[in-house]
Amino acid sequence: MPEEKENSKEEIEVFPFIEGNIIDLVAQNSKWAELICKWRNDPKVRQYSRNAWPRSLDDVKKRFETVPDRHTRDSVGFIMYHKRDKRPIGDIGLNRIDWVSRHANIFAMIGEPEYWGKGIVGEAAQLVLKYAFTELNLHKVRAGVFTPNERSLRAAEKLGLNKEAVTKEAIYVDGKYHDIHKWGLTKKEWLEKNKTV
Ligand SMILES: CC(C)(COP(=O)(O)OP(=O)(O)OC[C@H]1O[C@@H](n2cnc3c(N)ncnc32)[C@H](O)[C@@H]1OP(=O)(O)O)[C@@H](O)C(=O)NCCC(=O)NCCS
């Protein structure tokens, strides 16, 4: 394990795009492709993340081959970079961006389980919400969480998202159908909650 930790340690220069306290949000970098591949395939990490298909290193690397067009891109992802430990620990961002209705889905994955349960996603998601509403001018951010992912349900609640609906038996994971809890927050609601921002 120490060897693995050593390998995942940051060796490249990091340019934060959004600065936080515990983590910075940094542009995804092809030099982290192996690490991202490890996170996507890790059974413990991918369990509730809709990752039912194995992801090869080539698949991950393909993402870095084309630069997304700024007018048509439908997702934006960041690496969560742990400032004190100087290492990338997961990724977070917005996908399924709809530029007409101006909404998007927020996703998050801490790929290094030793960093779970430390409130890190709370900080990272707040930064992404601020980015979504004050830089991308989105109208609404959504999230979908499966019933057994109690950690994620709690994180959505702590973040101040509103629970809007539950779709029954909507996802098949580990041999069972599970409900999907749909959460949402409009820019107006976010501004109300963050009057000092
Ligand atoms: C789900 C995930 C994003 C949450 O991020 P996190 O930084 O670990 O979240 P937090 O530290 O804020 O913990 C969330 C809450 O879950 C609670 N929790 C921790 N372990 C738990 C468990 N086994 N069961 C229930 N709740 C648990 C924590 O106590 C905390 O609540 P509290 O602050 O009221 O005590 C992160 O664990 C992760 O990336 N998991 C793997 C990938 C994944 O599932 N992504 C989400 C897909 S929707």
PDB file of C-alpha atoms and ligand atoms in Angstrom:
ATOM      1  CA  MET A   1       0.000   0.000   0.000  1.00  0.00           C
ATOM      2  CA  PRO A   2       2.704   2.572   0.793  1.00  0.00           C
ATOM      3  CA  GLU A   3       4.049   1.973  -2.724  1.00  0.00           C
ATOM      4  CA  GLU A   4       0.617   2.607  -4.258  1.00  0.00           C
ATOM      5  CA  LYS A   5       0.227   5.767  -2.202  1.00  0.00           C
ATOM      6  CA  GLU A   6       3.655   6.885  -3.357  1.00  0.00           C
ATOM      7  CA  ASN A   7       2.646   6.319  -6.999  1.00  0.00           C
ATOM      8  CA  SER A   8      -0.542   8.319  -6.628  1.00  0.00           C
ATOM      9  CA  LYS A   9       1.337  11.259  -5.087  1.00  0.00           C
ATOM     10  CA  GLU A  10       1.373  14.363  -7.154  1.00  0.00           C
ATOM     11  CA  GLU A  11       4.470  14.856  -9.244  1.00  0.00           C
ATOM     12  CA  ILE A  12       3.159  17.353 -11.735  1.00  0.00           C
ATOM     13  CA  GLU A  13       2.572  21.020 -11.226  1.00  0.00           C
ATOM     14  CA  VAL A  14      -0.993  21.769 -10.187  1.00  0.00           C
ATOM     15  CA  PHE A  15      -2.916  24.849 -11.309  1.00  0.00           C
ATOM     16  CA  PRO A  16      -6.067  25.280  -9.202  1.00  0.00           C
ATOM     17  CA  PHE A  17      -9.115  26.489 -11.118  1.00  0.00           C
ATOM     18  CA  ILE A  18     -11.206  26.978  -7.961  1.00  0.00           C
ATOM     19  CA  GLU A  19      -9.600  27.268  -4.543  1.00  0.00           C
ATOM     20  CA  GLY A  20     -11.079  25.736  -1.402  1.00  0.00           C
ATOM     21  CA  ASN A  21      -9.806  25.160   2.149  1.00  0.00           C
ATOM     22  CA  ILE A  22      -9.161  21.413   2.231  1.00  0.00           C
ATOM     23  CA  ILE A  23      -9.277  20.798  -1.490  1.00  0.00           C
ATOM     24  CA  ASP A  24      -8.791  22.739  -4.696  1.00  0.00           C
ATOM     25  CA  LEU A  25     -10.682  21.967  -7.890  1.00  0.00           C
ATOM     26  CA  VAL A  26      -8.190  21.385 -10.681  1.00  0.00           C
ATOM     27  CA  ALA A  27      -8.637  20.673 -14.400  1.00  0.00           C
ATOM     28  CA  GLN A  28      -8.525  16.957 -15.203  1.00  0.00           C
ATOM     29  CA  ASN A  29      -5.143  16.011 -16.582  1.00  0.00           C
ATOM     30  CA  SER A  30      -4.155  13.074 -18.799  1.00  0.00           C
ATOM     31  CA  LYS A  31      -1.237  12.436 -16.447  1.00  0.00           C
ATOM     32  CA  TRP A  32      -3.832  11.290 -13.903  1.00  0.00           C
ATOM     33  CA  ALA A  33      -5.454   8.840 -16.357  1.00  0.00           C
ATOM     34  CA  GLU A  34      -4.199   5.764 -14.469  1.00  0.00           C
ATOM     35  CA  LEU A  35      -5.489   7.088 -11.193  1.00  0.00           C
ATOM     36  CA  ILE A  36      -8.894   7.930 -12.699  1.00  0.00           C
ATOM     37  CA  CYS A  37      -8.950   4.421 -14.224  1.00  0.00           C
ATOM     38  CA  LYS A  38      -8.256   2.916 -10.788  1.00  0.00           C
ATOM     39  CA  TRP A  39     -11.120   4.916  -9.226  1.00  0.00           C
ATOM     40  CA  ARG A  40     -13.617   4.015 -12.004  1.00  0.00           C
ATOM     41  CA  ASN A  41     -12.885   0.278 -11.644  1.00  0.00           C
ATOM     42  CA  ASP A  42     -12.589  -0.009  -7.851  1.00  0.00           C
ATOM     43  CA  PRO A  43     -15.576  -2.190  -6.748  1.00  0.00           C
ATOM     44  CA  LYS A  44     -15.985  -0.292  -3.480  1.00  0.00           C
ATOM     45  CA  VAL A  45     -15.886   3.121  -5.127  1.00  0.00           C
ATOM     46  CA  ARG A  46     -18.008   2.392  -8.207  1.00  0.00           C
ATOM     47  CA  GLN A  47     -20.756   0.506  -6.365  1.00  0.00           C
ATOM     48  CA  TYR A  48     -23.361   3.304  -6.468  1.00  0.00           C
ATOM     49  CA  SER A  49     -21.945   5.337  -9.344  1.00  0.00           C
ATOM     50  CA  ARG A  50     -23.623   3.805 -12.400  1.00  0.00           C
ATOM     51  CA  ASN A  51     -20.270   2.256 -13.383  1.00  0.00           C
ATOM     52  CA  ALA A  52     -21.454  -1.203 -14.447  1.00  0.00           C
ATOM     53  CA  TRP A  53     -18.921  -1.512 -17.270  1.00  0.00           C
ATOM     54  CA  PRO A  54     -15.180  -1.940 -16.879  1.00  0.00           C
ATOM     55  CA  ARG A  55     -13.171   1.093 -17.956  1.00  0.00           C
ATOM     56  CA  SER A  56      -9.843   0.529 -19.712  1.00  0.00           C
ATOM     57  CA  LEU A  57      -6.960   2.952 -19.499  1.00  0.00           C
ATOM     58  CA  ASP A  58      -7.450   3.592 -23.234  1.00  0.00           C
ATOM     59  CA  ASP A  59     -11.109   4.537 -22.593  1.00  0.00           C
ATOM     60  CA  VAL A  60     -10.049   7.020 -19.952  1.00  0.00           C
ATOM     61  CA  LYS A  61      -7.249   8.446 -22.095  1.00  0.00           C
ATOM     62  CA  LYS A  62      -9.655   9.026 -25.035  1.00  0.00           C
ATOM     63  CA  ARG A  63     -11.384  11.689 -22.970  1.00  0.00           C
ATOM     64  CA  PHE A  64      -8.264  13.790 -23.171  1.00  0.00           C
ATOM     65  CA  GLU A  65      -7.849  13.504 -26.956  1.00  0.00           C
ATOM     66  CA  THR A  66     -10.310  16.221 -27.940  1.00  0.00           C
ATOM     67  CA  VAL A  67     -10.794  19.628 -26.431  1.00  0.00           C
ATOM     68  CA  PRO A  68     -14.522  20.157 -25.742  1.00  0.00           C
ATOM     69  CA  ASP A  69     -16.157  22.939 -27.733  1.00  0.00           C
ATOM     70  CA  ARG A  70     -17.084  25.724 -25.311  1.00  0.00           C
ATOM     71  CA  HIS A  71     -20.478  26.251 -26.996  1.00  0.00           C
ATOM     72  CA  THR A  72     -21.616  22.643 -27.128  1.00  0.00           C
ATOM     73  CA  ARG A  73     -19.935  20.911 -24.198  1.00  0.00           C
ATOM     74  CA  ASP A  74     -22.346  19.060 -21.953  1.00  0.00           C
ATOM     75  CA  SER A  75     -20.101  18.353 -18.990  1.00  0.00           C
ATOM     76  CA  VAL A  76     -17.299  19.825 -16.914  1.00  0.00           C
ATOM     77  CA  GLY A  77     -15.211  17.795 -14.496  1.00  0.00           C
ATOM     78  CA  PHE A  78     -12.592  18.687 -11.903  1.00  0.00           C
ATOM     79  CA  ILE A  79     -10.087  16.723  -9.903  1.00  0.00           C
ATOM     80  CA  MET A  80     -10.451  17.169  -6.131  1.00  0.00           C
ATOM     81  CA  TYR A  81      -6.875  17.888  -5.119  1.00  0.00           C
ATOM     82  CA  HIS A  82      -6.093  17.502  -1.412  1.00  0.00           C
ATOM     83  CA  LYS A  83      -4.037  20.552  -0.507  1.00  0.00           C
ATOM     84  CA  ARG A  84      -2.316  19.308   2.665  1.00  0.00           C
ATOM     85  CA  ASP A  85      -1.580  15.812   1.331  1.00  0.00           C
ATOM     86  CA  LYS A  86      -0.744  17.154  -2.132  1.00  0.00           C
ATOM     87  CA  ARG A  87      -2.603  14.414  -3.978  1.00  0.00           C
ATOM     88  CA  PRO A  88      -5.610  13.998  -6.243  1.00  0.00           C
ATOM     89  CA  ILE A  89      -8.325  12.088  -4.355  1.00  0.00           C
ATOM     90  CA  GLY A  90     -11.357  12.058  -6.632  1.00  0.00           C
ATOM     91  CA  ASP A  91     -13.402  13.945  -9.139  1.00  0.00           C
ATOM     92  CA  ILE A  92     -16.506  16.101  -9.167  1.00  0.00           C
ATOM     93  CA  GLY A  93     -18.382  18.161 -11.688  1.00  0.00           C
ATOM     94  CA  LEU A  94     -21.465  18.783 -13.758  1.00  0.00           C
ATOM     95  CA  ASN A  95     -22.768  16.572 -16.533  1.00  0.00           C
ATOM     96  CA  ARG A  96     -25.865  16.365 -18.730  1.00  0.00           C
ATOM     97  CA  ILE A  97     -25.757  20.164 -19.018  1.00  0.00           C
ATOM     98  CA  ASP A  98     -28.813  21.492 -20.846  1.00  0.00           C
ATOM     99  CA  TRP A  99     -28.061  24.997 -22.140  1.00  0.00           C
ATOM    100  CA  VAL A 100     -31.704  25.684 -23.093  1.00  0.00           C
ATOM    101  CA  SER A 101     -33.295  24.884 -19.727  1.00  0.00           C
ATOM    102  CA  ARG A 102     -30.015  25.769 -18.043  1.00  0.00           C
ATOM    103  CA  HIS A 103     -29.786  22.821 -15.722  1.00  0.00           C
ATOM    104  CA  ALA A 104     -27.165  20.146 -15.027  1.00  0.00           C
ATOM    105  CA  ASN A 105     -26.518  17.094 -12.887  1.00  0.00           C
ATOM    106  CA  ILE A 106     -23.844  17.248 -10.190  1.00  0.00           C
ATOM    107  CA  PHE A 107     -21.673  14.137  -9.755  1.00  0.00           C
ATOM    108  CA  ALA A 108     -18.929  13.327  -7.238  1.00  0.00           C
ATOM    109  CA  MET A 109     -16.597  10.453  -6.543  1.00  0.00           C
ATOM    110  CA  ILE A 110     -13.890  10.331  -3.903  1.00  0.00           C
ATOM    111  CA  GLY A 111     -11.751   7.575  -5.378  1.00  0.00           C
ATOM    112  CA  GLU A 112      -9.575   7.115  -2.284  1.00  0.00           C
ATOM    113  CA  PRO A 113     -11.868   5.626   0.411  1.00  0.00           C
ATOM    114  CA  GLU A 114      -9.570   6.764   3.238  1.00  0.00           C
ATOM    115  CA  TYR A 115     -10.896  10.279   2.515  1.00  0.00           C
ATOM    116  CA  TRP A 116     -14.573   9.293   2.923  1.00  0.00           C
ATOM    117  CA  GLY A 117     -16.544  10.582   5.888  1.00  0.00           C
ATOM    118  CA  LYS A 118     -14.430  13.726   6.340  1.00  0.00           C
ATOM    119  CA  GLY A 119     -16.919  16.169   4.852  1.00  0.00           C
ATOM    120  CA  ILE A 120     -14.728  16.695   1.781  1.00  0.00           C
ATOM    121  CA  VAL A 121     -17.499  16.314  -0.770  1.00  0.00           C
ATOM    122  CA  GLY A 122     -19.475  18.975   1.090  1.00  0.00           C
ATOM    123  CA  GLU A 123     -16.772  21.558   0.476  1.00  0.00           C
ATOM    124  CA  ALA A 124     -16.159  20.446  -3.114  1.00  0.00           C
ATOM    125  CA  ALA A 125     -19.862  20.423  -3.988  1.00  0.00           C
ATOM    126  CA  GLN A 126     -20.340  23.925  -2.530  1.00  0.00           C
ATOM    127  CA  LEU A 127     -17.568  25.132  -4.832  1.00  0.00           C
ATOM    128  CA  VAL A 128     -19.207  23.414  -7.824  1.00  0.00           C
ATOM    129  CA  LEU A 129     -22.620  24.921  -6.981  1.00  0.00           C
ATOM    130  CA  LYS A 130     -21.085  28.391  -6.764  1.00  0.00           C
ATOM    131  CA  TYR A 131     -19.363  27.809 -10.114  1.00  0.00           C
ATOM    132  CA  ALA A 132     -22.608  26.508 -11.672  1.00  0.00           C
ATOM    133  CA  PHE A 133     -24.666  29.495 -10.575  1.00  0.00           C
ATOM    134  CA  THR A 134     -22.202  32.391 -10.650  1.00  0.00           C
ATOM    135  CA  GLU A 135     -19.959  31.441 -13.584  1.00  0.00           C
ATOM    136  CA  LEU A 136     -22.047  29.199 -15.850  1.00  0.00           C
ATOM    137  CA  ASN A 137     -25.276  31.009 -14.959  1.00  0.00           C
ATOM    138  CA  LEU A 138     -27.206  27.742 -14.653  1.00  0.00           C
ATOM    139  CA  HIS A 139     -30.791  27.903 -13.446  1.00  0.00           C
ATOM    140  CA  LYS A 140     -30.874  24.580 -11.599  1.00  0.00           C
ATOM    141  CA  VAL A 141     -28.560  21.807 -10.425  1.00  0.00           C
ATOM    142  CA  ARG A 142     -29.891  18.273  -9.958  1.00  0.00           C
ATOM    143  CA  ALA A 143     -28.570  15.112  -8.301  1.00  0.00           C
ATOM    144  CA  GLY A 144     -29.712  11.494  -8.256  1.00  0.00           C
ATOM    145  CA  VAL A 145     -28.781   9.095  -5.433  1.00  0.00           C
ATOM    146  CA  PHE A 146     -29.686   5.398  -5.010  1.00  0.00           C
ATOM    147  CA  THR A 147     -31.318   4.225  -1.779  1.00  0.00           C
ATOM    148  CA  PRO A 148     -28.424   2.189  -0.359  1.00  0.00           C
ATOM    149  CA  ASN A 149     -25.910   5.022  -0.753  1.00  0.00           C
ATOM    150  CA  GLU A 150     -26.635   6.488   2.674  1.00  0.00           C
ATOM    151  CA  ARG A 151     -23.406   8.461   2.738  1.00  0.00           C
ATOM    152  CA  SER A 152     -24.384  10.236  -0.464  1.00  0.00           C
ATOM    153  CA  LEU A 153     -27.993  10.812   0.636  1.00  0.00           C
ATOM    154  CA  ARG A 154     -26.706  12.449   3.792  1.00  0.00           C
ATOM    155  CA  ALA A 155     -24.198  14.528   1.804  1.00  0.00           C
ATOM    156  CA  ALA A 156     -27.009  15.801  -0.498  1.00  0.00           C
ATOM    157  CA  GLU A 157     -29.107  16.728   2.513  1.00  0.00           C
ATOM    158  CA  LYS A 158     -26.197  18.537   4.229  1.00  0.00           C
ATOM    159  CA  LEU A 159     -25.512  20.426   1.014  1.00  0.00           C
ATOM    160  CA  GLY A 160     -28.976  21.949   1.201  1.00  0.00           C
ATOM    161  CA  LEU A 161     -30.411  20.291  -1.902  1.00  0.00           C
ATOM    162  CA  ASN A 162     -34.196  19.785  -1.927  1.00  0.00           C
ATOM    163  CA  LYS A 163     -35.536  16.280  -2.219  1.00  0.00           C
ATOM    164  CA  GLU A 164     -37.984  16.515  -5.108  1.00  0.00           C
ATOM    165  CA  ALA A 165     -38.976  12.978  -6.009  1.00  0.00           C
ATOM    166  CA  VAL A 166     -38.295   9.287  -5.596  1.00  0.00           C
ATOM    167  CA  THR A 167     -38.486   7.091  -8.681  1.00  0.00           C
ATOM    168  CA  LYS A 168     -39.244   3.531  -7.646  1.00  0.00           C
ATOM    169  CA  GLU A 169     -37.038   0.576  -8.564  1.00  0.00           C
ATOM    170  CA  ALA A 170     -35.219   2.711 -11.123  1.00  0.00           C
ATOM    171  CA  ILE A 171     -31.741   1.207 -10.911  1.00  0.00           C
ATOM    172  CA  TYR A 172     -30.383  -2.324 -10.708  1.00  0.00           C
ATOM    173  CA  VAL A 173     -27.326  -2.673  -8.440  1.00  0.00           C
ATOM    174  CA  ASP A 174     -25.925  -5.754  -6.683  1.00  0.00           C
ATOM    175  CA  GLY A 175     -28.791  -8.026  -7.784  1.00  0.00           C
ATOM    176  CA  LYS A 176     -31.590  -5.707  -6.628  1.00  0.00           C
ATOM    177  CA  TYR A 177     -33.683  -2.843  -7.938  1.00  0.00           C
ATOM    178  CA  HIS A 178     -33.304   0.357  -5.939  1.00  0.00           C
ATOM    179  CA  ASP A 179     -35.167   3.669  -5.800  1.00  0.00           C
ATOM    180  CA  ILE A 180     -33.473   6.814  -7.074  1.00  0.00           C
ATOM    181  CA  HIS A 181     -33.843   9.903  -4.900  1.00  0.00           C
ATOM    182  CA  LYS A 182     -33.916  13.034  -7.027  1.00  0.00           C
ATOM    183  CA  TRP A 183     -32.568  16.228  -5.522  1.00  0.00           C
ATOM    184  CA  GLY A 184     -32.531  19.746  -6.925  1.00  0.00           C
ATOM    185  CA  LEU A 185     -31.609  23.340  -6.169  1.00  0.00           C
ATOM    186  CA  THR A 186     -32.415  26.433  -8.199  1.00  0.00           C
ATOM    187  CA  LYS A 187     -30.106  29.425  -8.438  1.00  0.00           C
ATOM    188  CA  LYS A 188     -32.704  31.503  -6.555  1.00  0.00           C
ATOM    189  CA  GLU A 189     -32.781  28.979  -3.710  1.00  0.00           C
ATOM    190  CA  TRP A 190     -28.984  28.817  -3.644  1.00  0.00           C
ATOM    191  CA  LEU A 191     -28.715  32.647  -3.505  1.00  0.00           C
ATOM    192  CA  GLU A 192     -31.187  32.697  -0.607  1.00  0.00           C
ATOM    193  CA  LYS A 193     -29.037  30.205   1.304  1.00  0.00           C
ATOM    194  CA  ASN A 194     -25.785  32.024   0.457  1.00  0.00           C
ATOM    195  CA  LYS A 195     -26.701  35.682   0.880  1.00  0.00           C
ATOM    196  CA  THR A 196     -23.162  36.650   1.815  1.00  0.00           C
ATOM    197  CA  VAL A 197     -21.512  34.958  -1.185  1.00  0.00           C
TER     198      VAL A 197
HETATM  199  C1  LIG B   1     -20.668   9.433  -1.296  1.00  0.00           C
HETATM  200  C2  LIG B   1     -19.480  10.392  -1.151  1.00  0.00           C
HETATM  201  C3  LIG B   1     -19.451  11.320  -2.368  1.00  0.00           C
HETATM  202  C4  LIG B   1     -19.709  11.217   0.137  1.00  0.00           C
HETATM  203  O1  LIG B   1     -18.617  12.096   0.343  1.00  0.00           O
HETATM  204  P1  LIG B   1     -17.952  12.261   1.786  1.00  0.00           P
HETATM  205  O2  LIG B   1     -16.990  13.391   1.705  1.00  0.00           O
HETATM  206  O3  LIG B   1     -17.450  10.941   2.219  1.00  0.00           O
HETATM  207  O4  LIG B   1     -19.246  12.709   2.627  1.00  0.00           O
HETATM  208  P2  LIG B   1     -19.281  13.169   4.152  1.00  0.00           P
HETATM  209  O5  LIG B   1     -17.942  13.038   4.801  1.00  0.00           O
HETATM  210  O6  LIG B   1     -19.966  14.495   4.186  1.00  0.00           O
HETATM  211  O7  LIG B   1     -20.211  12.085   4.814  1.00  0.00           O
HETATM  212  C5  LIG B   1     -21.588  12.085   4.519  1.00  0.00           C
HETATM  213  C6  LIG B   1     -22.412  11.644   5.719  1.00  0.00           C
HETATM  214  O8  LIG B   1     -22.551  10.228   5.658  1.00  0.00           O
HETATM  215  C7  LIG B   1     -22.370   9.704   6.968  1.00  0.00           C
HETATM  216  N1  LIG B   1     -21.881   8.329   6.829  1.00  0.00           N
HETATM  217  C8  LIG B   1     -20.626   7.912   6.784  1.00  0.00           C
HETATM  218  N2  LIG B   1     -20.579   6.558   6.642  1.00  0.00           N
HETATM  219  C9  LIG B   1     -21.853   6.154   6.582  1.00  0.00           C
HETATM  220  C10 LIG B   1     -22.472   4.896   6.424  1.00  0.00           C
HETATM  221  N3  LIG B   1     -21.756   3.781   6.269  1.00  0.00           N
HETATM  222  N4  LIG B   1     -23.822   4.856   6.405  1.00  0.00           N
HETATM  223  C11 LIG B   1     -24.556   5.977   6.551  1.00  0.00           C
HETATM  224  N5  LIG B   1     -24.030   7.212   6.666  1.00  0.00           N
HETATM  225  C12 LIG B   1     -22.682   7.277   6.688  1.00  0.00           C
HETATM  226  C13 LIG B   1     -21.369  10.619   7.601  1.00  0.00           C
HETATM  227  O9  LIG B   1     -21.453  10.490   9.008  1.00  0.00           O
HETATM  228  C14 LIG B   1     -21.830  11.979   7.095  1.00  0.00           C
HETATM  229  O10 LIG B   1     -22.908  12.500   7.839  1.00  0.00           O
HETATM  230  P3  LIG B   1     -22.667  13.495   9.097  1.00  0.00           P
HETATM  231  O11 LIG B   1     -21.782  14.600   8.615  1.00  0.00           O
HETATM  232  O12 LIG B   1     -24.030  13.937   9.458  1.00  0.00           O
HETATM  233  O13 LIG B   1     -21.991  12.686  10.153  1.00  0.00           O
HETATM  234  C15 LIG B   1     -18.121   9.634  -1.037  1.00  0.00           C
HETATM  235  O14 LIG B   1     -18.180   8.806   0.079  1.00  0.00           O
HETATM  236  C16 LIG B   1     -17.809   8.832  -2.304  1.00  0.00           C
HETATM  237  O15 LIG B   1     -17.232   9.368  -3.203  1.00  0.00           O
HETATM  238  N6  LIG B   1     -18.209   7.547  -2.359  1.00  0.00           N
HETATM  239  C17 LIG B   1     -17.935   6.670  -3.519  1.00  0.00           C
HETATM  240  C18 LIG B   1     -18.568   7.135  -4.826  1.00  0.00           C
HETATM  241  C19 LIG B   1     -20.042   7.499  -4.706  1.00  0.00           C
HETATM  242  O16 LIG B   1     -20.838   6.752  -4.143  1.00  0.00           O
HETATM  243  N7  LIG B   1     -20.392   8.664  -5.255  1.00  0.00           N
HETATM  244  C20 LIG B   1     -21.732   9.207  -5.192  1.00  0.00           C
HETATM  245  C21 LIG B   1     -22.611   8.703  -6.270  1.00  0.00           C
HETATM  246  S1  LIG B   1     -24.229   9.430  -6.149  1.00  0.00           S
END
